[in-house]
Coordinates of C-alpha atoms in Angstrom, one line a residue:
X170 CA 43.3 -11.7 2.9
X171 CA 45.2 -14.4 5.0
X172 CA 44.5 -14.0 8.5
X173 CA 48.7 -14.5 8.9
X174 CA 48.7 -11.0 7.6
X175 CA 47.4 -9.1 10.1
X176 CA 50.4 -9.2 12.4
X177 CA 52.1 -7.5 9.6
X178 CA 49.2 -4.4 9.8
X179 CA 49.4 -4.2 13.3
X180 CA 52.7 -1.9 13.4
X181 CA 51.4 0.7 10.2
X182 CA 49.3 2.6 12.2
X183 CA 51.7 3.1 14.8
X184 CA 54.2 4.2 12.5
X185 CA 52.0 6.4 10.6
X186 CA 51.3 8.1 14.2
X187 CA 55.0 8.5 14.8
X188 CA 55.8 10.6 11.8
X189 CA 52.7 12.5 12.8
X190 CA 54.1 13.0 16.1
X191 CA 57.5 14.6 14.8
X192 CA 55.7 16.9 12.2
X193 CA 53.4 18.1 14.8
X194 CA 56.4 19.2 17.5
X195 CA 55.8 21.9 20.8
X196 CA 53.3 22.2 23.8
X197 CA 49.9 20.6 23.2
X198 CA 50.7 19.3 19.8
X199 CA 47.1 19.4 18.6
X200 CA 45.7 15.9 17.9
X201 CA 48.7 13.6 18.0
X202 CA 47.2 12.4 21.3
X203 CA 44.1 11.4 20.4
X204 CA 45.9 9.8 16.6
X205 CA 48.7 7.6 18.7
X206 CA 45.1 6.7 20.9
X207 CA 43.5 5.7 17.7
X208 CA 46.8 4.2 16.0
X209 CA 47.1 2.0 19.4
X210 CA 43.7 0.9 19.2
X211 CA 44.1 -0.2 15.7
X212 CA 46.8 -2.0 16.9
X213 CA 45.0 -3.9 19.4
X214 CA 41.8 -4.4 17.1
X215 CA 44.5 -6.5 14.8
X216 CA 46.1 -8.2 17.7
X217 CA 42.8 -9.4 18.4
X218 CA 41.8 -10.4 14.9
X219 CA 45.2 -12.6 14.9
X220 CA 44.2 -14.4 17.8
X221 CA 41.8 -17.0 15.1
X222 CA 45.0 -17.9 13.3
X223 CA 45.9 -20.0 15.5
X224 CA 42.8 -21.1 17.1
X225 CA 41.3 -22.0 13.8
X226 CA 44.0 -23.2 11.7
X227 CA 46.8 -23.5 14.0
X228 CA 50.2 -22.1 13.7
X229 CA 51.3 -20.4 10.6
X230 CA 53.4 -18.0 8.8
X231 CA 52.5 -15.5 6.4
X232 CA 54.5 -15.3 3.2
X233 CA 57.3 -13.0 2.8
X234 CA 57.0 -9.5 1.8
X235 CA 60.3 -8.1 -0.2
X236 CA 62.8 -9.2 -2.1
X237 CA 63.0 -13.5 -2.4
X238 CA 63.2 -14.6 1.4
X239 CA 64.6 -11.6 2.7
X240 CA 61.9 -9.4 3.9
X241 CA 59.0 -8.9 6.0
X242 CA 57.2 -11.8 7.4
X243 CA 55.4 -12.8 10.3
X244 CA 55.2 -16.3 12.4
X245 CA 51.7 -16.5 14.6
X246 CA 51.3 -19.4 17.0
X247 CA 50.3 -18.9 20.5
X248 CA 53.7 -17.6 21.8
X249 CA 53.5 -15.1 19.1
X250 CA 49.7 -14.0 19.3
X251 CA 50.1 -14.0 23.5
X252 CA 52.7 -11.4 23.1
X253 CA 51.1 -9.7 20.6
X254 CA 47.6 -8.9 22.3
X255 CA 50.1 -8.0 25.3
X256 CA 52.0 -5.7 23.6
X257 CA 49.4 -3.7 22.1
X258 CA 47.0 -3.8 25.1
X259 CA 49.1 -2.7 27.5
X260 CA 50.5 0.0 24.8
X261 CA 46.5 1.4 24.1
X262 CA 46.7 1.8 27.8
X263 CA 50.4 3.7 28.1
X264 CA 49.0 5.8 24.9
X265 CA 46.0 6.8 26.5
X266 CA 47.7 7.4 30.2
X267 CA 50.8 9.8 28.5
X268 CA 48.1 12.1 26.7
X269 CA 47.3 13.2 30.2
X270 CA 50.9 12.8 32.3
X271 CA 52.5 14.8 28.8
X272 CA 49.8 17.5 28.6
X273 CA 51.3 20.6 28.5
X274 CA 55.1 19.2 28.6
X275 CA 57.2 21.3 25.6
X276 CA 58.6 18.2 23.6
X277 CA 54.8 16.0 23.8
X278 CA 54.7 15.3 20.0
X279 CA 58.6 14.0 19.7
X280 CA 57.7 11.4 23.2
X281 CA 54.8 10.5 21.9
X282 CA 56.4 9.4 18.4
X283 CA 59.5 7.5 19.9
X284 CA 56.6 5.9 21.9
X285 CA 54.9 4.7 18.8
X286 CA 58.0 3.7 17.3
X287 CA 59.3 1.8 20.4
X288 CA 55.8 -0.5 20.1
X289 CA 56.1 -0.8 16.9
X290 CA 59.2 -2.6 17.0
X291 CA 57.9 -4.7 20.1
X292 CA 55.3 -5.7 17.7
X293 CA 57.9 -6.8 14.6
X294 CA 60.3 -8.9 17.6
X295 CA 57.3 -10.7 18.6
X296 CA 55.5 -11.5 15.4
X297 CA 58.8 -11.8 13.4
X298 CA 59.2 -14.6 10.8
X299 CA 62.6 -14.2 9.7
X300 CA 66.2 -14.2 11.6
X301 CA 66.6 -10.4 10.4
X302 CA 63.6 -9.0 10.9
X303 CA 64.1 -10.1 14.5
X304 CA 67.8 -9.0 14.9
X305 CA 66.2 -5.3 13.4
X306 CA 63.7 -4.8 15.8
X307 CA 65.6 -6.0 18.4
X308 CA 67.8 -3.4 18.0
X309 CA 65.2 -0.9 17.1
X310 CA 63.6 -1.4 20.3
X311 CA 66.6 -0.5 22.2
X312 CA 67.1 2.4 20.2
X313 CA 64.0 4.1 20.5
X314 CA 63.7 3.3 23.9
X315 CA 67.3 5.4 24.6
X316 CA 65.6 8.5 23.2
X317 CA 62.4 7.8 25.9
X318 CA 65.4 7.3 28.8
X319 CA 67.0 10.7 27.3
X320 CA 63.2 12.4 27.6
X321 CA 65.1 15.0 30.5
X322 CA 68.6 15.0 28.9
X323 CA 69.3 17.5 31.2
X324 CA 69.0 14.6 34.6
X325 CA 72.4 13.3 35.4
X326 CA 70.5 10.4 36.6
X327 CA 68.4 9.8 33.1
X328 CA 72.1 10.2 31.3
X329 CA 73.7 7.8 33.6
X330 CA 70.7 5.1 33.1
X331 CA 70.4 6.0 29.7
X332 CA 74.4 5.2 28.9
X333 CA 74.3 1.9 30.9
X334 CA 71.7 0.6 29.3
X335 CA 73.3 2.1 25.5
X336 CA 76.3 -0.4 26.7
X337 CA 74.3 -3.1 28.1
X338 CA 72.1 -3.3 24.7
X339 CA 74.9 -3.4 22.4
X340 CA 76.6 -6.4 23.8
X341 CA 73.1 -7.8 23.6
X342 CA 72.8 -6.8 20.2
X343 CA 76.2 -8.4 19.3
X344 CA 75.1 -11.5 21.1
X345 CA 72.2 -12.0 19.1
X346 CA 73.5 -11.4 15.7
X347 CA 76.0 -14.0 16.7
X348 CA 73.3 -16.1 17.2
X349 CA 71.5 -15.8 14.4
X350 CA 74.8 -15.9 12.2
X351 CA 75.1 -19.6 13.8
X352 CA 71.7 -20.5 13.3
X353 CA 72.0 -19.4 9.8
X354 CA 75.0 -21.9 9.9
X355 CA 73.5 -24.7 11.2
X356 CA 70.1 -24.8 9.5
X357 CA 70.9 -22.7 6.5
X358 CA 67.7 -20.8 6.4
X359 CA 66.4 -17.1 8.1
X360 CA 63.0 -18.5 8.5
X361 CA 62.2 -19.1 12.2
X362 CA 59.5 -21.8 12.0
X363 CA 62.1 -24.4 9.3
X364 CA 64.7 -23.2 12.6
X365 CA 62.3 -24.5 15.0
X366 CA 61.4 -27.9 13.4
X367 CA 64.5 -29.0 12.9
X368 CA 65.9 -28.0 16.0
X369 CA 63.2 -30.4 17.2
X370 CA 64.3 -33.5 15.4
X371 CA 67.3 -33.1 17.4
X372 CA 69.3 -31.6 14.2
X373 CA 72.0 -28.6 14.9
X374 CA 74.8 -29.9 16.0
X375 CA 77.8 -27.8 18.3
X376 CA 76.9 -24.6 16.3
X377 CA 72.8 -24.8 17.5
X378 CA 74.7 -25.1 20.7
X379 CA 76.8 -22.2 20.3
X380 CA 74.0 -20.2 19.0
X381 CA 71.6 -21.2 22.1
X382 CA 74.8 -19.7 24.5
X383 CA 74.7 -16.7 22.6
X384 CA 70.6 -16.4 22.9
X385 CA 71.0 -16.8 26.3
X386 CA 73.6 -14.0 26.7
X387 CA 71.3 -11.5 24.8
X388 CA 68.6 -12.5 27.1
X389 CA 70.7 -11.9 29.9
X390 CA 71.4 -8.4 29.0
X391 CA 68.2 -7.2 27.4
X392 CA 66.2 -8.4 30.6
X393 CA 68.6 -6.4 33.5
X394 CA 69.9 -9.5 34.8
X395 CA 72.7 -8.7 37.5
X396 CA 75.0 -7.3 37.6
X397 CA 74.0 -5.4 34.2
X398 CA 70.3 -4.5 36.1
X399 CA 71.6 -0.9 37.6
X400 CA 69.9 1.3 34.3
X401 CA 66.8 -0.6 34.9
X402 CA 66.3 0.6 38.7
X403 CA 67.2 4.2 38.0
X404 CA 64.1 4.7 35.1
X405 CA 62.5 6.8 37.6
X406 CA 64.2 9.4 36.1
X407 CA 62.1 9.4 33.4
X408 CA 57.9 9.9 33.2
X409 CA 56.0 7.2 34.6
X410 CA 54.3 5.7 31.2
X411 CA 58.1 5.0 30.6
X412 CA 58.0 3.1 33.3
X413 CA 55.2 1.2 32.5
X414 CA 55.9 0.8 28.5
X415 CA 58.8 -1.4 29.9
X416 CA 56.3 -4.2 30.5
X417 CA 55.3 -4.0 27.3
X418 CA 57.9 -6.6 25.7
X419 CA 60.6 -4.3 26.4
X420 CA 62.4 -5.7 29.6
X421 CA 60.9 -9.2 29.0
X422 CA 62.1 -9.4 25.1
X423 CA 64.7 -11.5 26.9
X424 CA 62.2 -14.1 28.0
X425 CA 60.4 -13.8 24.4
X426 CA 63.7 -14.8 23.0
X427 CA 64.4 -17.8 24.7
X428 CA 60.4 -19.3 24.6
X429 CA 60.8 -18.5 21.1
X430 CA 63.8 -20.3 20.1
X431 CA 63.2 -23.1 23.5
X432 CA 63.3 -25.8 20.6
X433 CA 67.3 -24.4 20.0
X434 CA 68.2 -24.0 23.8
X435 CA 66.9 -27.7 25.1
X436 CA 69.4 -28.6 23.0
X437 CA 71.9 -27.4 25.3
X438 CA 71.8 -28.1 29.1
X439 CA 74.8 -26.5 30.1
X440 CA 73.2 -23.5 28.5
X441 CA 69.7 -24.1 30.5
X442 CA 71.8 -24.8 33.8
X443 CA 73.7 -20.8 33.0
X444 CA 70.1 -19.3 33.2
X445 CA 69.2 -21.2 36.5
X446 CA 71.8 -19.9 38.2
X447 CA 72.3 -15.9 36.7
X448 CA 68.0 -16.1 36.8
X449 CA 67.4 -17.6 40.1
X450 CA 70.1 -15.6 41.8
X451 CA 69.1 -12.2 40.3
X452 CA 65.3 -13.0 41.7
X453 CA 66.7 -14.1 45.3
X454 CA 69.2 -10.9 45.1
X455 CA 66.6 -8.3 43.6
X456 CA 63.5 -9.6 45.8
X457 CA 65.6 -8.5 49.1
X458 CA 66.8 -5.2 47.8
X459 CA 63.3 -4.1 47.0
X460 CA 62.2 -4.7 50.7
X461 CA 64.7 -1.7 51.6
X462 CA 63.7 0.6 48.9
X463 CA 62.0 3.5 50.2
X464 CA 60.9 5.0 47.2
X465 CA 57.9 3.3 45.3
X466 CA 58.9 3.8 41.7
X467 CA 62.6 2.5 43.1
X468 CA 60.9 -0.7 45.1
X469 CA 58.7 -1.3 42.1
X470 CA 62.0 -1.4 39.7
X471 CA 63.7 -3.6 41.7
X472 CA 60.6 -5.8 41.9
X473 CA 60.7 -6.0 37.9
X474 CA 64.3 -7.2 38.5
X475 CA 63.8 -10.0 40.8
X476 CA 60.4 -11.4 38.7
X477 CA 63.0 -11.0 35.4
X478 CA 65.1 -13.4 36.9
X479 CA 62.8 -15.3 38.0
X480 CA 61.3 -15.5 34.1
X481 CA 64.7 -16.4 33.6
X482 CA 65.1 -19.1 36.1
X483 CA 61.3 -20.6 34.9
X484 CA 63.4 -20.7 31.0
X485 CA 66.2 -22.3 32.8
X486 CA 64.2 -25.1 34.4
X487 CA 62.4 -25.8 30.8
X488 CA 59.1 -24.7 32.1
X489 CA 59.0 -22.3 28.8
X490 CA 54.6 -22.2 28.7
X491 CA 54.9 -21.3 32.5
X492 CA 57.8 -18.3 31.3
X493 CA 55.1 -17.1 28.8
X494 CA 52.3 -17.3 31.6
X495 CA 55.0 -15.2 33.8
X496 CA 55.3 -12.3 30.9
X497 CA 51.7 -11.7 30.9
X498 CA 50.3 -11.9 34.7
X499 CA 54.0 -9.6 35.5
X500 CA 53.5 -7.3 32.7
X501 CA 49.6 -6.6 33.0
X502 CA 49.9 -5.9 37.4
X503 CA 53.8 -4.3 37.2
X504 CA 52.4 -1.5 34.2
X505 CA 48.9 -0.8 36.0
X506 CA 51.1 -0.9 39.7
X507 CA 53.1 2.3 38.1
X508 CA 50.7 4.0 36.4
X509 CA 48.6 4.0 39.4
X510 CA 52.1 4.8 42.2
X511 CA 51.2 8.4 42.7
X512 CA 47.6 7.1 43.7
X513 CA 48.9 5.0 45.8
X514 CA 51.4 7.3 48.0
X515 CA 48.3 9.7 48.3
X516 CA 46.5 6.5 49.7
X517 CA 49.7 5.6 52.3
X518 CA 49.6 9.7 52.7
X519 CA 46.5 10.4 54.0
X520 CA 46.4 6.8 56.2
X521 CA 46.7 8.1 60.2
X522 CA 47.3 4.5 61.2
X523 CA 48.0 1.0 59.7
X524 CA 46.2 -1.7 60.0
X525 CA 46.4 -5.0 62.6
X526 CA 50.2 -6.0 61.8
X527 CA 51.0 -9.8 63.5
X528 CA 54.2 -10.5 63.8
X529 CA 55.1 -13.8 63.8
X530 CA 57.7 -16.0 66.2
X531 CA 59.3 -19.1 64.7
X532 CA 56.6 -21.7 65.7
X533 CA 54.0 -19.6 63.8
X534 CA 56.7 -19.6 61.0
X535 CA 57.1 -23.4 61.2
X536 CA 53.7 -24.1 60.9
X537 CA 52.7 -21.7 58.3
X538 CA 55.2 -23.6 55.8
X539 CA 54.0 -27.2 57.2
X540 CA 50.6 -26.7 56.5
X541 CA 51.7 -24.7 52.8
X542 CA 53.5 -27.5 51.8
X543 CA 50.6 -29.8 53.0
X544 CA 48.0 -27.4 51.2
X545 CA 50.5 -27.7 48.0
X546 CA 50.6 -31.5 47.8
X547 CA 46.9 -32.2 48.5
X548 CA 45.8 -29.4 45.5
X549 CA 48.8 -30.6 43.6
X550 CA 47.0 -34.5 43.9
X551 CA 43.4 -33.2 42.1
X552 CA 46.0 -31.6 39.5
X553 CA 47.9 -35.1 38.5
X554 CA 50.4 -33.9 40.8
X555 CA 52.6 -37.4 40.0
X556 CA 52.5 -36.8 36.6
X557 CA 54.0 -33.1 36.4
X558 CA 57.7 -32.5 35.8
X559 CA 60.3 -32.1 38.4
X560 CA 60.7 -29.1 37.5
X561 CA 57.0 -28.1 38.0
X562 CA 56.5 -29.3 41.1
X563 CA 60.2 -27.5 42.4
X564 CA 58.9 -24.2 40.7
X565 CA 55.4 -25.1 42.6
X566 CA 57.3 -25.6 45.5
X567 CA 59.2 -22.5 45.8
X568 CA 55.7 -20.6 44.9
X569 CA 54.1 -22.0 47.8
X570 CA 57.2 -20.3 49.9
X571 CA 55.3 -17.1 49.4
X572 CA 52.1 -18.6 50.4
X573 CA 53.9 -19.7 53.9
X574 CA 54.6 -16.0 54.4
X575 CA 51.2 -15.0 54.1
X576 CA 49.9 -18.2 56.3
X577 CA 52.7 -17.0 59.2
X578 CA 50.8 -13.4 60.0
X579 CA 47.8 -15.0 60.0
X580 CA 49.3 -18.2 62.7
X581 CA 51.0 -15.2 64.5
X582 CA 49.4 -15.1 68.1
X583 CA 48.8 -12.1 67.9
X584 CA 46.9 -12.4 64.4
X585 CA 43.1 -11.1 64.2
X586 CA 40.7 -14.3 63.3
X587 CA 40.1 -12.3 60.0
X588 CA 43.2 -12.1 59.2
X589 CA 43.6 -16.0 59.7
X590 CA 40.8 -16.7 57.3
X591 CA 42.3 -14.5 54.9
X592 CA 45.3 -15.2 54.6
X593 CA 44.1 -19.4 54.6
X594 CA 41.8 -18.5 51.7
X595 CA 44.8 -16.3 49.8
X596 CA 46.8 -19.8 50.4
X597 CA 44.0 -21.9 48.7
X598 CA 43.4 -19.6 45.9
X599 CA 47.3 -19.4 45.5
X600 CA 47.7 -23.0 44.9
X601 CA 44.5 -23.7 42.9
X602 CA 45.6 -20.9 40.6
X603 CA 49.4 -22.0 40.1
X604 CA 48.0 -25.8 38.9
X605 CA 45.1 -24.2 37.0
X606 CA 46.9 -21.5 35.4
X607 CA 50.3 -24.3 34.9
X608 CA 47.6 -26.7 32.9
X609 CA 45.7 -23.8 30.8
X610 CA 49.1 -22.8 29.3
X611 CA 50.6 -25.9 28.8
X612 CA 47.8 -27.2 27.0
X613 CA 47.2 -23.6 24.8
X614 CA 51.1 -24.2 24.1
X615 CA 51.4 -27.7 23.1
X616 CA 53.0 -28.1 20.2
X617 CA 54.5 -25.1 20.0
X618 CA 56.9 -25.3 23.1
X619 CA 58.8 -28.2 23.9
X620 CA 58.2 -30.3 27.1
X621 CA 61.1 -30.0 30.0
X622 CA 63.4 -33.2 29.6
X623 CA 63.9 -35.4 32.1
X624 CA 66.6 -33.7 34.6
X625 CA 70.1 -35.2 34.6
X626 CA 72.6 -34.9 37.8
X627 CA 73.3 -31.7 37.4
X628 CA 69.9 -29.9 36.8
X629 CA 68.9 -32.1 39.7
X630 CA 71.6 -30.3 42.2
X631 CA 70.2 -26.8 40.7
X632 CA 66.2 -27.5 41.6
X633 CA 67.4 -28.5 45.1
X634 CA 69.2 -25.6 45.1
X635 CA 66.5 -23.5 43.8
X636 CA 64.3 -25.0 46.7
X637 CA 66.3 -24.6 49.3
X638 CA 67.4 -21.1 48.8
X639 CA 64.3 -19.6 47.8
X640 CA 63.0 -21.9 51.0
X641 CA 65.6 -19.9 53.3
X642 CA 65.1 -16.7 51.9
X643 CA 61.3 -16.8 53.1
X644 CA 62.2 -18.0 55.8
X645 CA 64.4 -14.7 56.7
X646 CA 61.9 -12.7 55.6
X647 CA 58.7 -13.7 57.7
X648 CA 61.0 -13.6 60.7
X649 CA 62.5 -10.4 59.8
X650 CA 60.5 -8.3 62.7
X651 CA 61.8 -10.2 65.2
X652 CA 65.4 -9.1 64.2
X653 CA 64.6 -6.0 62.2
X654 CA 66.2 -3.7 64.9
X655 CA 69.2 -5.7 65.7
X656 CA 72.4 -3.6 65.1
X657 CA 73.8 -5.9 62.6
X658 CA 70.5 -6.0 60.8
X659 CA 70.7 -2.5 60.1
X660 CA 73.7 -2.5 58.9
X661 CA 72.7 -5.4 56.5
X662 CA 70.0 -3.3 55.6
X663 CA 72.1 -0.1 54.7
X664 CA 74.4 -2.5 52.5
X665 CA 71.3 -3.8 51.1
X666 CA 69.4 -0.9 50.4
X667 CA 72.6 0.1 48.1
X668 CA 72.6 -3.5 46.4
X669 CA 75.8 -4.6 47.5
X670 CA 77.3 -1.5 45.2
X671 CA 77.5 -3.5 42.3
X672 CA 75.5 -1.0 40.5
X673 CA 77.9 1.6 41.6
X674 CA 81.0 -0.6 40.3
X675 CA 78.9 -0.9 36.7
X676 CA 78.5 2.9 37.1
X677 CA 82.4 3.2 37.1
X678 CA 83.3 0.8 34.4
X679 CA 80.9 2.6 32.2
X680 CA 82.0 5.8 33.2
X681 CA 85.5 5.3 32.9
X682 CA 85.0 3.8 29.2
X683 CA 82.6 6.6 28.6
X684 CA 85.4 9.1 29.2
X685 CA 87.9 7.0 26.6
X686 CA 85.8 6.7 24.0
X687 CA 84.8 10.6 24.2
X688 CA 89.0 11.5 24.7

């Protein structure tokens, strides 16, 4: 059997589990637990036998099962295989968690099955061969995921999320059949891999153009960019391996989408410049709001929000192997951070006191980024800092703004010694790991991803733009102590803790249409 089979295995087992699931309906279904557990594992087991496809022999794509060149097939390369040991890893773990948080709920089997269906058609997006395979599971994803929003169709809440994100999904799931109607056009083929390679040679034209807009808008509504991101911080209203399954190439399918087809979208810069701005202000915008959530599910959601755009910004900027790096590190600490929130309020709950809390003034502030910056370039030197791309040494740069927070508690005055030395070593380890981590994937990538072009005027004004805000927006936030109690900071902080309303305009518009289409 050809190893570029086994992505095609990889879903059977989850889809034999799901009709198991339905059959077996009520409270304690007998041993559809422990046969989604095994169908995960499966899963996983063939994920991993994938993996020396492309080590081996490279990239490939396994032939076509169904009818001439319309049918099932699956492309494996290391974008594929990355996301396909994600997706089923993380799964196992979901599958394993929900046995326990589901035990004894009424509906178990029917949750269970929609979760075995919604990996499933994770696991066709991300191995898919073919333009219509890919459109399919696009859409099935969404789909199955609806019924998981909809597992309490009794919360006004769930319903509310649940029909926002029915709305958002279908204008991303016109978007992408546009797309793939115009790449159909402009190549004149389905298969994704003859798409790629010509789109490499430069070929495609004002329709690969058009189709790279359009890939863009789907990405843009599948990954809860604002303001379409108000269903994805209100999925509290649903049980916590929910959550967590969301990490699983759900939310990011968006960022999939445009690594997969980055060969199409460098072909338009106006395109790339969209996804600077929509990503990179979404991360600024979402990164804020969580800092007022009280809530941890709520502060963890709007977390996923901010690092989406920020996937979004990194596909924007070019810097697609370092988008792919983002998926996995985001999805594997976000899924395991809410699986394991109720352990952690029962940590914060039984705490008498905090711990030393510095707060720093603005000369500790202004230091901490001096020396950050310094740290940066001198780590950034034993990496072949001069030889990296613009765009990853601005991306670089704005990481290291998160380093500078952590250096200005520990340059506080009031700052314990061991608190200094941490927070220096966190800083070290911080910038070692971002050139480390930046050369592992570029180098597992090449080939397969493009390189980020040479920045023209325009991308030029967005990185300084990217730097300078992001640089700001630190800025505010390591001094936000010193002005945490001013009136007009609480008022900021009620507007923010809201989002600026924009959800609650979105909740309107949808309502208001929701009421039409029902009269």
């Amino acid at each position: 059997m050809s190893i570029y089979l086994l992505p095609l295995l990889a879903p059977v087992p989850l889809l034999l589990s799901a009709a198991i699931s339905f059959i077996t309906a009520g409270r304690r279904p007998g041993i559809v637990p422990k046969v989604a557990e095994a169908a995960a594992l499966l899963a996983l087991l063939a994920a991993l036998g994938s993996l020396a496809g492309p080590i081996l022999y490279g990239p490939g794509d396994s032939p076509v099962i169904g009818l001439q060149s319309i049918g099932r097939s699956a492309r494996l390369d290391a974008v594929s295989a990355t996301m396909q040991l994600l997706v089923t890893f993380i799964g196992w773990v979901v599958v394993r968690y929900a046995a326990t948080y589901l035990n004894g709920e009424a509906r178990q089997g029917p949750f269970t099955g929609w979760l075995c269906l919604t990996l499933a058609s994770v696991l066709l997006l991300v191995t898919a061969g073919n333009l219509i395979q890919l459109v399919l599971a696009w859409i099935g994803t969404s789909l199955f995921l609806h019924r998981l929003l909809l597992f309490y169709p009794d919360r006004a809440a769930a319903q509310r999320a649940a029909r926002k994100k029915f709305v958002t999904a279908r204008l991303g799931d016109a978007a992408l059949i546009g797309a793939a109607a115009l790449l159909v056009a402009a190549y004149g083929t389905i298969d994704i891999a003859s798409i790629l390679k010509a789109a490499r040679a430069g070929e495609g034209g004002s329709l690969a153009v058009a189709a790279a807009g359009l890939l863009a808008l789907a990405a843009i509504l599948k990954s809860a960019q604002f303001p379409t991101h108000g269903w994805l911080t209100e999925v509290m209203e649903t049980p916590t391996p929910v959550s967590a399954l969301l990490h699983a190439g759900v939310i990011n399918a968006g960022g999939f989408l445009l690594i997969r087809f980055a060969d199409v979208l460098v072909l338009a810069p106006g395109v790339l410049a969209l996804l600077v701005m929509v990503g990179g202000f979404t991360a600024l915008f979402g990164g804020l709001v969580m800092l007022t959530q009280p809530a941890v599910k709520t502060s963890l959601a709007w977390s996923t929000v901010a690092q989406m755009g920020f996937m979004i910004l990194e596909c924007g900027l070019a810097l697609f192997p370092l988008a792919l790096l983002h998926i996995v590190a985001h999805s594997l600490y976000k899924s395991h951070s809410f699986l394991a929130s109720g352990g952690a309020v029962e940590r914060v709950a039984a705490t008498r006191r905090p711990g030393p809390v510095a707060v720093p003034d603005a000369g500790a502030v202004g230091r901490a980024f001096v020396w950050a910056l310094v740290l940066y370039v001198l780590v950034g030197l034993g990496f072949g800092l001069t030889h990296k791309s613009p765009q990853a040494i601005a991306l670089g740069a704005i990481l290291i703004f998160g380093v500078a927070y952590m250096l200005a508690q520990g340059f506080a005055d009031t700052a314990p010694s061991a608190l200094t030395r941490r927070t220096a070593t966190y800083a070290l380890a911080t910038s070692v790991g971002y050139f480390g981590l930046q050369t592992a994937a570029t180098s597992i990538t090449a080939g397969v991803l493009p390189p980020a072009p040479s920045p023209g005027p325009l991308e030029w004004a967005l990185i300084a733009l990217a730097v300078v805000s992001f640089g700001l927006v630190a800025i505010v936030q390591a001094m936000f102590p010193l002005w945490a109690y001013h009136p007009a900071a609480a008022g900021l902080r009620v507007h923010l803790s809201n989002g600026f309303y924009a959800n609650a305009v979105f909740d309107r518009l949808v309502r208001g249409w929701s009421a039409r289409a029902a009269s």
